[in-house]
Amino acid sequence: MTLVIAVTTPESIWLLADRRLTYPNSRTKDTARKIMSLEADDGVALIGYSGLGATAFGTEPSDWMSAVLRGRRLPLEQLLDVLASAIKEHIPEKLKKRRPGHIHQVLIPAFVKRKARLYTIALVASNAISDIKLEYQRQILDVTHPHSNVPPRLAIAGSGSRFFINNPLQRKLMRLVKASDRKKIRPELVADALAELNYNVHKIDKSVGPSCIVTWRFRKSGGGVQFYTGTRRESSPGIPGIGAGMDISAIAALAMQYLLPSMQPALADGVTSNNNDTKFDQALSKLPGGPDEKLI
């Protein structure tokens, strides 16, 4: 139960996902991170999903997908091929109580060689319990210059999608996306509009959580990520991410643990210590470097 919104324009890509996990006893938890980032030598992608929110042991697909792609130095589309195959092989067994239709959907706005693209990966179940097929599609936004008249392309997934389609806030979002592409407004205002949409849907459909994550990337360079509670911006602990085969989020967490404390005294009195640098290097050497498709 979730809401995932992808927006793709010639100049920018955007992705929103709510943070709600719903358990069999109807208990909910709003701490999920249903988004990850992926950077390859030829492009960048944002990956969000609906369907399986977490396994019985608490593994979230965003962390699992990062492990699947870790250590693989491949072009972006080849990485997505690997991901699609892993989803088909491992996700269905975790969704035994499924209904016919889309049981797990992945939305992937991306730039490949600076051309905007939108990929979708979906597991679709027929009436037969054992009959699950994989649908993997690619759409290309051909015009990639700032004065293009190509409208933003929307993709929606999750239980909240039916309440998003005719939402009056859609037009506001599209106006803001276009203004951001033209550098007329800050991208955070687009993120705020996406969070407002999520909260608006939450008020109608409680299967969608009030909290969400919004992340974005630009065709040329740069981007950001913002966490929300309702429409209020919160501190951003980060999202899982793979860059050039490396687990960026794990490396960043170690840097915060070991390097940041050693920088604070240096900022205060100019004294630096190599002790934490050594601990950081040791911890870094212990991080797994290769792919792991096991979904526990």
XYZ file of C-alpha atoms in Angstrom:
296
model
C 0.000 0.000 0.000
C 1.721 3.115 -1.157
C 1.953 6.030 -3.561
C 4.829 6.446 -6.002
C 4.964 9.364 -8.456
C 7.632 9.771 -11.141
C 7.958 12.961 -13.203
C 10.232 13.023 -16.237
C 11.052 16.129 -18.270
C 13.812 16.867 -20.793
C 15.751 18.653 -18.031
C 14.889 16.928 -14.766
C 13.618 13.726 -13.160
C 11.613 13.529 -9.927
C 10.450 10.705 -7.698
C 8.154 10.614 -4.679
C 7.284 7.669 -2.457
C 5.345 7.604 0.772
C 6.915 5.895 3.821
C 4.063 3.703 5.084
C 4.459 0.001 5.804
C 1.232 -1.884 6.521
C 1.353 -5.177 8.404
C -1.183 -8.063 8.378
C -2.675 -6.958 11.715
C -3.355 -3.502 10.183
C -0.515 -1.993 12.202
C 1.325 0.719 10.279
C 4.801 2.185 10.430
C 5.956 5.293 8.569
C 9.704 4.731 8.370
C 10.194 3.008 5.000
C 12.607 4.244 2.338
C 10.971 3.087 -0.905
C 13.488 4.936 -3.071
C 17.106 4.411 -4.080
C 19.459 6.169 -6.480
C 21.658 4.574 -9.119
C 24.575 6.191 -10.930
C 26.494 4.583 -13.781
C 29.157 5.882 -16.155
C 26.511 6.688 -18.771
C 23.628 7.953 -16.641
C 21.664 8.287 -13.442
C 18.361 6.789 -12.297
C 15.922 7.108 -9.410
C 14.160 3.892 -8.407
C 10.900 3.718 -6.465
C 8.440 0.896 -5.937
C 5.065 -0.256 -4.663
C 4.045 -3.758 -3.658
C 6.430 -5.464 -1.265
C 7.236 -2.908 1.431
C 9.406 -5.181 3.577
C 9.977 -8.889 4.120
C 8.915 -10.723 7.275
C 12.446 -10.132 8.597
C 12.257 -6.403 7.897
C 14.392 -6.193 4.743
C 13.243 -3.328 2.544
C 13.499 -3.745 -1.249
C 15.481 -0.497 -1.542
C 18.286 -1.970 0.569
C 18.026 -5.309 -1.239
C 18.154 -3.663 -4.683
C 21.276 -1.773 -3.595
C 22.883 -5.088 -2.641
C 21.867 -6.616 -5.982
C 23.532 -3.769 -7.917
C 26.549 -3.312 -5.643
C 29.891 -4.106 -7.234
C 28.550 -4.150 -10.801
C 30.302 -1.618 -13.063
C 27.967 -1.734 -16.055
C 26.027 0.719 -18.265
C 22.783 1.830 -16.667
C 20.439 -0.169 -18.882
C 22.411 -3.346 -18.226
C 22.124 -2.692 -14.502
C 18.367 -2.381 -14.892
C 18.322 -5.692 -16.784
C 20.075 -7.291 -13.811
C 17.583 -5.699 -11.435
C 14.564 -6.851 -13.461
C 15.834 -10.441 -13.478
C 16.437 -10.367 -9.711
C 12.953 -8.961 -9.065
C 11.363 -11.707 -11.140
C 13.329 -14.395 -9.332
C 13.094 -13.251 -5.704
C 10.121 -10.929 -5.108
C 7.193 -13.300 -5.947
C 7.993 -15.734 -3.136
C 7.647 -12.879 -0.630
C 4.164 -12.009 -1.909
C 2.305 -15.252 -1.356
C -0.991 -13.579 -0.399
C -1.383 -11.645 -3.599
C -4.353 -10.656 -5.687
C -4.514 -10.704 -9.499
C -3.040 -7.628 -11.149
C 0.153 -5.683 -10.481
C 1.668 -7.120 -7.327
C 4.961 -5.223 -7.454
C 5.746 -2.161 -9.576
C 8.994 -0.251 -9.984
C 9.155 3.229 -11.535
C 12.535 4.432 -12.789
C 12.925 7.948 -14.211
C 16.434 8.299 -15.606
C 18.922 10.125 -17.777
C 21.015 7.940 -20.079
C 23.644 9.878 -22.015
C 21.655 12.984 -20.985
C 18.487 11.740 -22.639
C 15.422 11.514 -20.407
C 13.935 8.051 -20.062
C 11.284 6.316 -18.015
C 11.505 2.618 -17.217
C 8.863 0.473 -15.559
C 9.303 -2.992 -14.114
C 6.153 -4.809 -13.020
C 5.295 -8.238 -11.702
C 1.793 -9.074 -12.899
C -0.183 -12.003 -11.474
C -3.028 -13.655 -13.344
C -5.828 -15.585 -11.647
C -3.509 -18.558 -11.331
C -1.378 -18.304 -8.196
C 1.691 -19.651 -9.955
C 1.325 -17.531 -13.097
C 3.406 -14.367 -12.669
C 4.956 -12.535 -15.580
C 7.463 -9.711 -15.737
C 6.716 -6.552 -17.718
C 9.753 -4.363 -18.421
C 9.300 -1.248 -20.542
C 11.307 1.789 -21.616
C 10.076 5.183 -22.804
C 12.407 7.823 -24.243
C 11.828 11.555 -24.105
C 13.540 12.518 -27.373
C 13.848 16.291 -26.976
C 16.457 17.281 -24.397
C 16.976 21.010 -24.451
C 15.665 23.634 -22.001
C 13.238 25.284 -24.438
C 11.449 22.084 -25.368
C 7.654 22.114 -25.452
C 7.516 18.432 -24.472
C 5.276 18.283 -21.372
C 6.390 16.563 -18.178
C 5.603 12.863 -18.265
C 3.909 11.330 -15.234
C 3.963 7.751 -14.019
C 2.054 6.613 -10.942
C 1.988 3.374 -8.961
C 0.510 2.081 -5.724
C -2.834 1.953 -3.984
C -3.060 5.751 -3.817
C -2.738 6.217 -7.581
C -6.512 6.202 -8.174
C -6.876 9.270 -5.977
C -4.006 11.079 -7.676
C -5.265 10.926 -11.261
C -7.924 13.650 -10.951
C -6.286 15.562 -8.114
C -6.454 19.331 -8.733
C -2.912 19.705 -7.363
C -1.565 17.998 -10.486
C -1.694 21.214 -12.508
C 0.133 23.122 -9.790
C 2.844 20.460 -9.781
C 3.302 20.617 -13.554
C 3.575 24.413 -13.503
C 6.229 24.264 -10.799
C 8.226 21.564 -12.591
C 8.335 23.695 -15.745
C 9.334 26.764 -13.732
C 12.112 24.813 -12.022
C 13.427 23.596 -15.391
C 13.619 27.241 -16.499
C 15.479 28.163 -13.260
C 12.626 30.436 -12.206
C 12.116 28.703 -8.840
C 14.123 26.503 -6.504
C 13.610 22.726 -6.923
C 12.615 22.438 -3.265
C 9.310 24.103 -4.179
C 8.583 21.252 -6.598
C 9.436 18.800 -3.827
C 7.036 20.662 -1.519
C 4.269 20.325 -4.123
C 4.864 16.586 -4.436
C 4.726 16.226 -0.649
C 1.485 18.218 -0.633
C 0.049 15.817 -3.211
C 1.076 12.831 -1.119
C -0.503 14.303 2.013
C -3.650 15.173 0.067
C -3.979 11.552 -1.068
C -3.223 10.304 2.463
C -6.212 12.221 3.817
C -8.433 10.249 1.429
C -6.659 6.885 1.457
C -5.001 5.877 4.741
C -3.088 3.074 3.045
C -0.826 5.918 1.893
C 1.294 7.306 4.705
C 1.471 11.006 5.628
C 5.269 11.010 5.428
C 7.196 10.789 2.180
C 10.528 11.157 0.419
C 11.114 13.280 -2.675
C 14.309 13.114 -4.706
C 15.357 14.722 -7.986
C 18.214 14.942 -10.480
C 19.016 17.361 -13.308
C 20.136 16.455 -16.813
C 23.393 18.388 -16.587
C 24.304 17.702 -12.948
C 23.116 17.980 -9.390
C 19.955 17.135 -7.519
C 18.687 16.569 -4.008
C 16.583 14.562 -1.596
C 14.058 15.798 0.953
C 12.122 13.935 3.662
C 8.690 15.151 4.784
C 6.242 14.646 7.608
C 3.005 15.768 6.060
C 4.035 18.920 4.207
C 6.763 19.844 6.699
C 10.371 19.399 5.631
C 12.409 17.135 7.907
C 16.094 16.337 8.176
C 17.160 13.956 5.419
C 19.048 10.867 6.646
C 19.611 9.852 3.025
C 18.447 7.066 0.763
C 20.181 3.887 -0.406
C 22.375 4.563 -3.409
C 24.866 2.886 -5.720
C 27.422 4.901 -7.667
C 29.957 3.312 -10.020
C 29.290 0.018 -8.267
C 29.973 1.401 -4.793
C 27.474 1.569 -1.924
C 27.389 5.349 -1.531
C 24.984 5.360 1.422
C 27.106 2.892 3.413
C 30.275 4.910 2.737
C 28.500 8.142 3.731
C 27.324 6.545 6.990
C 30.902 5.563 7.876
C 32.129 9.059 7.037
C 29.548 10.543 9.392
C 30.587 8.109 12.117
C 34.369 8.445 11.863
C 35.391 11.507 9.856
C 32.874 14.132 10.949
C 33.838 13.954 14.672
C 37.510 14.459 13.774
C 36.649 17.506 11.662
C 34.875 19.342 14.477
C 38.000 19.936 16.650
C 39.871 21.041 13.535
C 37.236 23.626 12.825
C 37.457 24.850 16.434
C 41.236 25.018 17.002
C 42.931 23.873 13.828
C 44.105 20.561 15.322
C 43.501 17.416 13.288
C 43.812 13.742 14.229
C 44.580 10.767 12.007
C 43.127 8.300 14.507
C 39.602 8.434 13.109
C 40.960 8.345 9.551
C 42.528 4.978 10.321
C 39.299 3.688 11.859
C 37.389 4.885 8.801
C 39.755 3.070 6.436
C 39.453 -0.109 8.500
C 35.659 0.047 8.562
C 35.598 0.848 4.843
C 37.680 -2.234 4.059
C 35.068 -4.412 5.810
C 32.133 -3.236 3.681
C 30.888 -5.877 1.223
C 32.012 -5.028 -2.264
C 30.185 -7.539 -4.436
C 26.539 -8.135 -5.336
C 24.197 -10.125 -3.112
C 20.789 -11.177 -4.435
C 19.598 -12.983 -1.304
C 16.303 -11.488 -0.135
C 15.790 -12.365 3.514
